[in-house]
Tab-separated table of C-alpha atoms in Angstrom:
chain	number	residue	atom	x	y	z
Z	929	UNK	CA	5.859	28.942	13.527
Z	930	UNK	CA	4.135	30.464	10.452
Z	931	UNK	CA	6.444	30.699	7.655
Z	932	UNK	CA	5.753	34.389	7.401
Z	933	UNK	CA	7.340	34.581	10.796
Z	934	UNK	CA	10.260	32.106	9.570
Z	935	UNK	CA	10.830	34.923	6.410
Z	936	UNK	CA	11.062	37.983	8.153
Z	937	UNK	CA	13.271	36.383	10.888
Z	938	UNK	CA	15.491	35.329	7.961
Z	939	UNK	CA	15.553	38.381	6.244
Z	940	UNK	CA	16.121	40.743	9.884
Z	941	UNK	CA	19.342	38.121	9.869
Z	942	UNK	CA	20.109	38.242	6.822
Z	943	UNK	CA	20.208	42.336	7.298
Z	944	UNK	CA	22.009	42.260	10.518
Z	945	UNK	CA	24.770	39.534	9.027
Z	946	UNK	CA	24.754	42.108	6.282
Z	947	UNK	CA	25.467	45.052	8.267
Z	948	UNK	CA	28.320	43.392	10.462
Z	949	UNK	CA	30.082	42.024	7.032
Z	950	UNK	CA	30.188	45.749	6.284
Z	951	UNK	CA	31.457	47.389	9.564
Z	952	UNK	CA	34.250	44.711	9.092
Z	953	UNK	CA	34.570	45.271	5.932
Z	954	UNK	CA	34.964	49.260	6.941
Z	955	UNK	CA	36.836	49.330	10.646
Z	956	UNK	CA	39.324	46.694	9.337
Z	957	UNK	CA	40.400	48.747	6.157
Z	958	UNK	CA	43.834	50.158	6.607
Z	959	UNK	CA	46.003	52.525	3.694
Z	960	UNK	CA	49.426	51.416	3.700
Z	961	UNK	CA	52.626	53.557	3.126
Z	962	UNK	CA	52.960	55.941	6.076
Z	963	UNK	CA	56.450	57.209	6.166
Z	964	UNK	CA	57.739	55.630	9.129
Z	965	UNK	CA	56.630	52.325	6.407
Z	966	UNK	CA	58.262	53.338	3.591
Z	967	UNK	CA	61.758	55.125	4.285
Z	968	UNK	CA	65.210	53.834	4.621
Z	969	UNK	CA	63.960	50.526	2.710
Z	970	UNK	CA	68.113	49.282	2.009
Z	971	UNK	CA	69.077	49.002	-1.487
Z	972	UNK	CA	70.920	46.386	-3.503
Z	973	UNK	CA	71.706	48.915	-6.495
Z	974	UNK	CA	74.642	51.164	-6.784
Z	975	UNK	CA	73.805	55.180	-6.258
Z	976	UNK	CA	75.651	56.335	-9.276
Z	977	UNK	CA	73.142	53.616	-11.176
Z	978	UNK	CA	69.608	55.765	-9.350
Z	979	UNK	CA	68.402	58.340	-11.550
Z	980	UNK	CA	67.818	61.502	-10.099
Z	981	UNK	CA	64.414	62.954	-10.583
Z	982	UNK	CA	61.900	65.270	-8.988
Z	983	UNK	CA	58.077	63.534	-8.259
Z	984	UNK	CA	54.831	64.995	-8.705
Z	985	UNK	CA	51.408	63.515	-8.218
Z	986	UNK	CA	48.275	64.458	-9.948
Z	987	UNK	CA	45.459	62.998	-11.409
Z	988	UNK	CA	44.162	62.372	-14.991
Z	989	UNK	CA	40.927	62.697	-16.615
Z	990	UNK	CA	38.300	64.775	-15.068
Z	991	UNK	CA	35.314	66.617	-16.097
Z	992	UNK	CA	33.952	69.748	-14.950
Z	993	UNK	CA	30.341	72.162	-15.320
Z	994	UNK	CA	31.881	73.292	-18.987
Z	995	UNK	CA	30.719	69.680	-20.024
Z	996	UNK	CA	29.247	67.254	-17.741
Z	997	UNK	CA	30.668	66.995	-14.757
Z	998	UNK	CA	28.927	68.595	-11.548
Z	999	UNK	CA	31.619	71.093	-10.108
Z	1000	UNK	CA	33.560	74.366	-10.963
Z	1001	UNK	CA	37.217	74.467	-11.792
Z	1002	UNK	CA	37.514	76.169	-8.738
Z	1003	UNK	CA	35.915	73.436	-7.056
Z	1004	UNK	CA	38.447	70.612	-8.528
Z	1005	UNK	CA	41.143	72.566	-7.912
Z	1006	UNK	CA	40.484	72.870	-3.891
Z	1007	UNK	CA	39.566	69.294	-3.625
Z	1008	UNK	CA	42.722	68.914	-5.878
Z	1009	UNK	CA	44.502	71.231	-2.439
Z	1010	UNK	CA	42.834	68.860	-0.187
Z	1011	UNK	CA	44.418	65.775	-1.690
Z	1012	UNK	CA	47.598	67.247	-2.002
Z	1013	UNK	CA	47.989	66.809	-5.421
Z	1014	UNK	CA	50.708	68.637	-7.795
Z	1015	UNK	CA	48.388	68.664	-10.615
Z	1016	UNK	CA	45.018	67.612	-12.234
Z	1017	UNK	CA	44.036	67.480	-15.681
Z	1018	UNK	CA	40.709	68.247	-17.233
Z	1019	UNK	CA	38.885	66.335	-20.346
Z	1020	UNK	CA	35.523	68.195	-20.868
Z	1021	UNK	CA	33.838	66.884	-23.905
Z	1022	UNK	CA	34.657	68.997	-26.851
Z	1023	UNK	CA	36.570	69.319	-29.870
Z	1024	UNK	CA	37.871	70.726	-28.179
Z	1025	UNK	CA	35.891	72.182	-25.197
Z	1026	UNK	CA	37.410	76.107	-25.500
Z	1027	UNK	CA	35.602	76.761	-22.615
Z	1028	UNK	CA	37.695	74.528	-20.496
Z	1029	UNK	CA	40.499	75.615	-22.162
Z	1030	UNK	CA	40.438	79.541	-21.025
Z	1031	UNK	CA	40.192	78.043	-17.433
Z	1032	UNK	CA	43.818	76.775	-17.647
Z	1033	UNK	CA	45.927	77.999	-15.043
Z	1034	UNK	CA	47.565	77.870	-11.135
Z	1035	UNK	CA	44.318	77.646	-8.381
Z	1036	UNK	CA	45.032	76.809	-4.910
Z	1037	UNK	CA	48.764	76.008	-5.667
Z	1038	UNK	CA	46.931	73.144	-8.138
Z	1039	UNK	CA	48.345	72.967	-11.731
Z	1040	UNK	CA	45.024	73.019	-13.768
Z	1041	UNK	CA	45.688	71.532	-16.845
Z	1042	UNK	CA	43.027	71.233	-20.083
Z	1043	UNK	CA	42.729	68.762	-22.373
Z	1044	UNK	CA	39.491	67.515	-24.338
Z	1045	UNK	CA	37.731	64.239	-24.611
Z	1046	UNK	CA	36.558	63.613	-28.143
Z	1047	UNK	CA	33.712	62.218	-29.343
Z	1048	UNK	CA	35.446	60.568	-32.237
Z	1049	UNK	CA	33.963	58.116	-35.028
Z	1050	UNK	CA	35.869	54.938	-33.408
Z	1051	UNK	CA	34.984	56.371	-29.156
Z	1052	UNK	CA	36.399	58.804	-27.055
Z	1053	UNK	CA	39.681	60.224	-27.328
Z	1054	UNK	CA	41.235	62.395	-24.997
Z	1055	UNK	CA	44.142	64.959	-26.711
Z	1056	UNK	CA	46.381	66.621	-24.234
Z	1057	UNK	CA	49.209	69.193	-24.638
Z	1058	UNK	CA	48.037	70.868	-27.772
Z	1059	UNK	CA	47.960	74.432	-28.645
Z	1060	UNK	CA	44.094	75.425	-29.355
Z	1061	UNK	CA	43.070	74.666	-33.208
Z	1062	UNK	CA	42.144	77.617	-35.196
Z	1063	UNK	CA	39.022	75.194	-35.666
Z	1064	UNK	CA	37.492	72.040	-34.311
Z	1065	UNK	CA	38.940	68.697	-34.432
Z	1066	UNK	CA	37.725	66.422	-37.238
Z	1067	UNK	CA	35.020	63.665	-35.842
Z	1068	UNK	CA	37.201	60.851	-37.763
Z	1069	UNK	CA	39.830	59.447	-34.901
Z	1070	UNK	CA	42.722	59.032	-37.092
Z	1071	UNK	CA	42.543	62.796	-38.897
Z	1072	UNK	CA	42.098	64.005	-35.278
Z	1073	UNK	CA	45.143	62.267	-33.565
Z	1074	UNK	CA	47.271	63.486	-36.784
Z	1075	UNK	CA	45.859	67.354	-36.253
Z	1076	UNK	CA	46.570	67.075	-32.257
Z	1077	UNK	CA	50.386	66.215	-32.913
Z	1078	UNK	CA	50.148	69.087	-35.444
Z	1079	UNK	CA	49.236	71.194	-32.550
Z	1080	UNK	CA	51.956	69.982	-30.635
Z	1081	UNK	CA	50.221	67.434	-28.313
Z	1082	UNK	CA	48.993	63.818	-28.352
Z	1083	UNK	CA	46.427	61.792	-27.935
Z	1084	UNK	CA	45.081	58.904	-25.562
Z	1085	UNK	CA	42.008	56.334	-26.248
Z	1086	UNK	CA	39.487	56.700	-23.392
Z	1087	UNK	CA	37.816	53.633	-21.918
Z	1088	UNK	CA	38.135	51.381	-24.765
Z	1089	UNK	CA	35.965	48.674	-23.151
Z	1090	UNK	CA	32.857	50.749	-21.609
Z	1091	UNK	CA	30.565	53.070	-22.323
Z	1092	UNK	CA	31.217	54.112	-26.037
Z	1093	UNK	CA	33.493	51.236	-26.881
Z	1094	UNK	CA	36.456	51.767	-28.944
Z	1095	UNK	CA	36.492	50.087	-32.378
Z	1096	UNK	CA	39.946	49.417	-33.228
Z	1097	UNK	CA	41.300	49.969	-37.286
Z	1098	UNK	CA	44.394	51.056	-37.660
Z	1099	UNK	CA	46.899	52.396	-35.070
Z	1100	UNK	CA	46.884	55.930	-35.911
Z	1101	UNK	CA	49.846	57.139	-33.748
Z	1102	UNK	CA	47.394	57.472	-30.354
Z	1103	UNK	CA	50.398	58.010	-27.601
Z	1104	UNK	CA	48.363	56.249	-25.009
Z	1105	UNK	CA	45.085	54.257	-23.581
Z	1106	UNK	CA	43.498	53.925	-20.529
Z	1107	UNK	CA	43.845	50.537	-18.955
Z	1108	UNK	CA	41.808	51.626	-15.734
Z	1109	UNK	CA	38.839	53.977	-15.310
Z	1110	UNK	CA	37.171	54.636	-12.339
Z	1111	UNK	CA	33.778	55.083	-14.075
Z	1112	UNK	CA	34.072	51.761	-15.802
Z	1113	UNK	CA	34.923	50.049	-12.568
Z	1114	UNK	CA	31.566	51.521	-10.714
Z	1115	UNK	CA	29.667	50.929	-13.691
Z	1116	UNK	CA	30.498	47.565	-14.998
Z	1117	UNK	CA	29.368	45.472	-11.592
Z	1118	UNK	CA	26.180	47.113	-10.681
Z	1119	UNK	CA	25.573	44.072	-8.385
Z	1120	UNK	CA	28.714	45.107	-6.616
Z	1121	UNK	CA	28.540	48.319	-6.382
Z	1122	UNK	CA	25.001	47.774	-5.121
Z	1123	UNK	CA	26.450	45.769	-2.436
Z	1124	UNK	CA	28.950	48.331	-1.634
Z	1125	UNK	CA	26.662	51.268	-1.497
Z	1126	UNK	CA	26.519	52.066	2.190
Z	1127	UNK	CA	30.085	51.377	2.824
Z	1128	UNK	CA	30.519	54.425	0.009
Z	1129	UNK	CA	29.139	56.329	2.286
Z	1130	UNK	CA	30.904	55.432	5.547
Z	1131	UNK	CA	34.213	53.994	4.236
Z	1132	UNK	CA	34.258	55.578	0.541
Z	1133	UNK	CA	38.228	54.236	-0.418
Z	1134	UNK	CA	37.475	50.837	1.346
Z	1135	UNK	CA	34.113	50.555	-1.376
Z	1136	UNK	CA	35.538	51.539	-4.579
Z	1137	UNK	CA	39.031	49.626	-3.824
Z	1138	UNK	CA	36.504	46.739	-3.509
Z	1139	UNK	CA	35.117	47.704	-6.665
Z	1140	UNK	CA	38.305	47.373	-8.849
Z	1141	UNK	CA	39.037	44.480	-10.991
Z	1142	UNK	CA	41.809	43.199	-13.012
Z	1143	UNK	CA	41.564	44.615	-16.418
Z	1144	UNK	CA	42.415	41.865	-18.460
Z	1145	UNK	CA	41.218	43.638	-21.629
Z	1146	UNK	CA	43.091	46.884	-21.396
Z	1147	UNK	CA	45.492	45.160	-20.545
Z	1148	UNK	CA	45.949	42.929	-23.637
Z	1149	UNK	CA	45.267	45.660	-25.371
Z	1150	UNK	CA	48.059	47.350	-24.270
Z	1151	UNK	CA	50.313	45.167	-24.375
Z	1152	UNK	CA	49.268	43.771	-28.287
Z	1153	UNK	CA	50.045	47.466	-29.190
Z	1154	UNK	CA	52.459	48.792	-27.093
Z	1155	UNK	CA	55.362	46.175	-27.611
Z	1156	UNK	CA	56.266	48.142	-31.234
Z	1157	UNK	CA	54.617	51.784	-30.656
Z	1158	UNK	CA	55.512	52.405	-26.827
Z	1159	UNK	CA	52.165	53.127	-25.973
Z	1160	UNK	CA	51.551	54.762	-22.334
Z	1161	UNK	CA	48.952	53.460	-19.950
Z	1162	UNK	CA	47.020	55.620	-17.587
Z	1163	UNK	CA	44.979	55.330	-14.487
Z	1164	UNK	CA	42.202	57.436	-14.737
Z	1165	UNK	CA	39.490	59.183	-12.321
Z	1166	UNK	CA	36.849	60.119	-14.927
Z	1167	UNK	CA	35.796	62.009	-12.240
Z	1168	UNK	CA	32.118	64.082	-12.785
Z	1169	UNK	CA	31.704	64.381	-9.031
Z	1170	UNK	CA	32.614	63.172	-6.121
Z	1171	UNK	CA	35.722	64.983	-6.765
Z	1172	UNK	CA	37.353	64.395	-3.399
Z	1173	UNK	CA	36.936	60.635	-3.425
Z	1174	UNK	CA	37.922	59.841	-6.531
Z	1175	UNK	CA	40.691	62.553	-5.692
Z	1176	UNK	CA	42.336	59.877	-3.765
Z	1177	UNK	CA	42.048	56.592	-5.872
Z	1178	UNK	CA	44.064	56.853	-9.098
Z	1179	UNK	CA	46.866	58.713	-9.184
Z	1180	UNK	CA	49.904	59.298	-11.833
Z	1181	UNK	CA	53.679	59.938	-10.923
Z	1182	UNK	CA	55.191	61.972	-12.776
Z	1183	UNK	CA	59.229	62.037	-13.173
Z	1184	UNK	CA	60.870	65.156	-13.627
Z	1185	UNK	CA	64.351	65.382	-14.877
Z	1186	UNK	CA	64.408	68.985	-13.696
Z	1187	UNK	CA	62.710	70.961	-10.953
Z	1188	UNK	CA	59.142	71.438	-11.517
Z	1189	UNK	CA	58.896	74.867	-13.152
Z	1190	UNK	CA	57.559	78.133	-11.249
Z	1191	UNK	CA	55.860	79.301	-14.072
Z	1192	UNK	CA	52.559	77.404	-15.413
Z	1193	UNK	CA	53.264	77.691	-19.247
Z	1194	UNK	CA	56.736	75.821	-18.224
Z	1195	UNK	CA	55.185	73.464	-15.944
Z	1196	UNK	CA	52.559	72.957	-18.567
Z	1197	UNK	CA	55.179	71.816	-20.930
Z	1198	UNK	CA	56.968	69.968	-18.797
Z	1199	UNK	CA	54.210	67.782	-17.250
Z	1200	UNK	CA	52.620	67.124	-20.557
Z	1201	UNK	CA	56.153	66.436	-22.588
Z	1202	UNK	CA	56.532	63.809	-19.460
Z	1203	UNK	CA	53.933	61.875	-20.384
Z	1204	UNK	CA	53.668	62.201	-24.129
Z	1205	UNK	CA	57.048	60.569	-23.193
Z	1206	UNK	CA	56.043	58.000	-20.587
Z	1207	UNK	CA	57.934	59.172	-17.439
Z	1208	UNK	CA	54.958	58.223	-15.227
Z	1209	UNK	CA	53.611	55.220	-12.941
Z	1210	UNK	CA	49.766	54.774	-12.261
Z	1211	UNK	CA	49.155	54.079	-8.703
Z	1212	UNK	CA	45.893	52.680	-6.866
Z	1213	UNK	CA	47.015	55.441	-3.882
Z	1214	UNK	CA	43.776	54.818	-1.843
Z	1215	UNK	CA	45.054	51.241	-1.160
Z	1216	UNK	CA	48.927	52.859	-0.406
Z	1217	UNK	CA	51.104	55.356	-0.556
Z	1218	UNK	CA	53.413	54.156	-3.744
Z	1219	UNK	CA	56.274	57.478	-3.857
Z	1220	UNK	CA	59.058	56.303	-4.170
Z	1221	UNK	CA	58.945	53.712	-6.968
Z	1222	UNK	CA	60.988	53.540	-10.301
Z	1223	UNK	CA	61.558	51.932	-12.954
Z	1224	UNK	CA	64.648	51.961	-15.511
Z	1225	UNK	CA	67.584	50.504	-17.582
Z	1226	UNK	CA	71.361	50.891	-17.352
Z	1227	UNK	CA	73.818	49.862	-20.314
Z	1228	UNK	CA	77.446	50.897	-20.032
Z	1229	UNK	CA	77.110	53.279	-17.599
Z	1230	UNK	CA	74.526	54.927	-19.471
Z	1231	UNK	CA	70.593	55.426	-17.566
Z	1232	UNK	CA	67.751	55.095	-19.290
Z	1233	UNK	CA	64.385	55.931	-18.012
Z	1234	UNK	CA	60.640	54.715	-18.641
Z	1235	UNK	CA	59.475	55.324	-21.835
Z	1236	UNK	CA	62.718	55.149	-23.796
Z	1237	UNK	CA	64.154	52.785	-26.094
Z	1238	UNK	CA	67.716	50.759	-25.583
Z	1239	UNK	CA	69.466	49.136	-28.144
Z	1240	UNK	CA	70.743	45.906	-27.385
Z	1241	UNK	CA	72.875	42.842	-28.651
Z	1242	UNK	CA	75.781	40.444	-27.628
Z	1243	UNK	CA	78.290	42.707	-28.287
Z	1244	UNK	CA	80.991	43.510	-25.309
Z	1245	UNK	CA	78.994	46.153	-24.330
Z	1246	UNK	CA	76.971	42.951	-22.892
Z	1247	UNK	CA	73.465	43.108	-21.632
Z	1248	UNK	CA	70.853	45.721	-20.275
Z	1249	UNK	CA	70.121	45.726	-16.898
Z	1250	UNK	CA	66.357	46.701	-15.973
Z	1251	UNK	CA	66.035	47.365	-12.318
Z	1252	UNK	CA	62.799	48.000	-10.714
Z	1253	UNK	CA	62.793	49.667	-7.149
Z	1254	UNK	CA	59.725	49.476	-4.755
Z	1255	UNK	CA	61.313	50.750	-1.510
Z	1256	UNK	CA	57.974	49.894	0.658
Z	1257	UNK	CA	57.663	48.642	4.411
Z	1258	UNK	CA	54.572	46.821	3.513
Z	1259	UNK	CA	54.455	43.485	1.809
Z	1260	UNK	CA	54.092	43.328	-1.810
Z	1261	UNK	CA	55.123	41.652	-5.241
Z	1262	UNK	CA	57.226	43.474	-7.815
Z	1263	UNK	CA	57.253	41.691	-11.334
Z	1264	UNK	CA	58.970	42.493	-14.688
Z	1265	UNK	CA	57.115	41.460	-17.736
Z	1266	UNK	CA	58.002	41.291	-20.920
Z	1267	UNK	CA	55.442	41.940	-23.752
Z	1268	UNK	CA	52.644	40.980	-21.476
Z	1269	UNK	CA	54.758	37.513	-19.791
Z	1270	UNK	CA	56.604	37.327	-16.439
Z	1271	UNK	CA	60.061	37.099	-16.590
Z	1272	UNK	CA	60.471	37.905	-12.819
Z	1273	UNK	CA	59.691	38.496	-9.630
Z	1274	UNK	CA	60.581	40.088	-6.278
Z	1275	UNK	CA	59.429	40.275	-3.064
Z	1276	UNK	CA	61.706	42.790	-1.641
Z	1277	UNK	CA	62.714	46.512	-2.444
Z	1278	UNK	CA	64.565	46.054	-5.871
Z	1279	UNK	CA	64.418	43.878	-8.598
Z	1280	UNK	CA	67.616	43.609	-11.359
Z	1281	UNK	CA	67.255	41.799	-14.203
Z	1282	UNK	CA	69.603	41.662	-17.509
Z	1283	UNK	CA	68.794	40.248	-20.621
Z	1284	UNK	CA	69.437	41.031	-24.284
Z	1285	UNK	CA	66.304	39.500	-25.393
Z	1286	UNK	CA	64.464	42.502	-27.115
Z	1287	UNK	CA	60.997	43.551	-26.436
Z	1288	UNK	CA	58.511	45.575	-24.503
Z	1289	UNK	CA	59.542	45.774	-20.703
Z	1290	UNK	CA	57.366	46.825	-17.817
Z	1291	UNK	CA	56.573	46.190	-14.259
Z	1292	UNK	CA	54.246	45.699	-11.946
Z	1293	UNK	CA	53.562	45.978	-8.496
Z	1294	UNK	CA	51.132	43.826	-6.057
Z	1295	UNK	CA	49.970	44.431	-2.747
Z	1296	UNK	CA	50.695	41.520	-0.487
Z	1297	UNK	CA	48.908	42.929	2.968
Z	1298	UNK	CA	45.078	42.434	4.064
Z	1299	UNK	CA	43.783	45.205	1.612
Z	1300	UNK	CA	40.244	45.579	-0.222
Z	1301	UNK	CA	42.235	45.768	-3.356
Z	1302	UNK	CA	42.277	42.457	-5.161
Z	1303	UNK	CA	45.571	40.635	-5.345
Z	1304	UNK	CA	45.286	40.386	-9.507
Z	1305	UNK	CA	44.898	43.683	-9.501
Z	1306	UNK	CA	48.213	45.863	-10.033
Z	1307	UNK	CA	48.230	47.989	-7.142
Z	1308	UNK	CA	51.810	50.120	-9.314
Z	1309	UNK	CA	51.792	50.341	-13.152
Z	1310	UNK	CA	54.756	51.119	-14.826
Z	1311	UNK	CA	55.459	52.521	-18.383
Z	1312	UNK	CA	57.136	50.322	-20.673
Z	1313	UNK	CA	60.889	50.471	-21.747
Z	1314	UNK	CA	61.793	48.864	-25.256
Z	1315	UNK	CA	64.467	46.749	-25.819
Z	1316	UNK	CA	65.509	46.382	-29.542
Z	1317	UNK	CA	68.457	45.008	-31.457
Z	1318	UNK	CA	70.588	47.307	-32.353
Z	1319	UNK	CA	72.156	45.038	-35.615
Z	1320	UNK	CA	70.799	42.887	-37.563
């Protein structure tokens, strides 16, 4: 046999081995979390110790045709509809975009909510919940996250590890940072997402959940400054198109103490003043449906939630007690870290821990069934609570 012959009957195997690896790869994915799943998972904790709060889902960091994304606000918003999503939350370029701004509003029973992604000296930095600036922002990070608060809103750093990186100086009183972007993750293994391509096309949540990897970066980041500032991490679509798609990967949960507001100006401020806050989760939701979840700390008798500080010491008063629920059907891993380290671990719906030990609490959640999403990968991000002494 001429070894012409031999190559071409290599590579027509190689294609067909190729093409088999995928339809596997695509009729064996499965999202988890239906609700026959996930309800009635029993509880270890006390019902007077369960907050009460009201969930909404939306998705962060988007950009439409007022900077360079590819569709219409009118366009998000119905793919918003389609993905059942409470909210979404634009970042045109800008400083800020006013364009994007005017389009604020209620469309197809979506809040549309504006921010702007800055192009700033040190990379790009998203401000959210601010009242429009009688002029632009200033190009220098630090003047521009001090003129946002001014405004009433905050700021977030934007992929600090891709595209324009971030360079770091001092911490300027940013309220949050990215720790997963679905533009980064398509972008930074072109081999991969090369290999993936097809199954994009066929099986679009089974390719980019394929496509995610552990952020150790953003996440060292985060944890390196969050431990003192309570800095918020966020999931984020960095959606230009494919607005449907990407619709479905990352989402945020926001917690409500009260009912979501009927009015958008309300809502507006509500949604926004819960994250400036940190009363949020990130979820990969293409891999599993992660309502439900929650994170906080009781200390005589008194609940705290994510994103708030509690004082601690040996006093009488004793210790707090962080409790984690994850009240899934599916298997998965719930751990409690503290300033970056595992302190525990659970395996079923709750997770109580109590310590006086101060520091930066969090958790975490893995997925433990067959799943395209990598097992490093945290499949549930929580906000941080902060533990500090409350004498000296």
């Amino acid at each position: 046999m001429s070894a012409g012959r031999i190559v071409r009957r290599g590579l027509i195997l190689a294609v067909v081995v190729y093409a088999l690896w995928l339809g596997w790869r695509g009729l064996s994915f499965r999202r988890y979390g239906s609700t026959s799943e996930a309800a009635g998972a029993p509880s270890v904790v006390a019902a007077a110790d369960i907050p009460r709060v009201f969930e909404i889902e939306g998705v962060y960091h988007m950009h439409s045709r007022f900077s360079d994304g590819s569709g219409t606000v009118d366009a998000i918003a119905a793919a918003a509809a389609e993905a059942k999503l409470n909210f979404v939350v634009l970042t045109d370029h800008g400083a800020p975009n006013r364009e994007a701004l005017a389009a604020a509003g209620r469309a197809e029973g979506v809040l549309v909510l504006c921010g702007t992604e800055i192009s700033s000296n040190r990379g790009h930095l998203v401000a959210l919940g601010f009242d429009a600036p009688a002029r632009d922002f200033d190009r220098a990070a630090e003047i521009a996250a001090g003129e946002a608060a001014a405004l009433g809103g905050f700021t977030v750093i934007a992929h600090p590890y891709s595209k324009v990186s971030w360079s770091w100086g001092e911490w300027a009183g940013y309220s949050g940072l990215e720790i997963l972007n679905a533009d980064t993750e398509v972008k930074r293994s072109l081999p991969r997402s090369l290999l993936f391509a097809p199954l994009l096309l066929l099986r679009p949540d089974a390719a980019l959940l394929a496509l995610v990897t552990r952020p150790e970066r953003e996440i060292a980041a985060w944890d390196r400054w969050g431990a003192a500032r309570s800095v918020r991490a966020y999931y984020a679509a960095d959606a230009h198109f494919a607005y449907r798609t990407l619709f479905r990967l990352f989402h945020l949960h926001v917690l409500l103490e009260e009912r979501p507001a009927g009015g958008f100006d309300a809502a507006r401020r509500q949604i926004f003043g819960a994250l400036h806050a940190g009363r949020f989760y990130n979820a990969i939701e293409a891999a599993a449906d992660a309502d439900g979840f929650r994170f906080w700390a009781v200390r005589s008798g008194r609940i705290t939630p994510m994103g708030s500080s509690v004082a601690v010491d040996s006093s009488q008063s004793g210790p707090a007690r962080l409790i984690v629920r994850a009240p899934f059907g599916f298997a998965h891993e719930i751990r409690l870290l503290r300033d970056g380290r595992p302190v525990a671990s659970s395996r079923g719906a709750d997770l109580v821990y109590e310590t006086i030990e101060p520091g930066a609490y969090r958790a975490e959640v893995y997925l433990r069934e067959r799943t395209p999403l990598r097992s490093d990968v945290p499949w549930i991000a929580s906000n941080s609570i902060l533990l500090f002494k409350d004498k000296p």
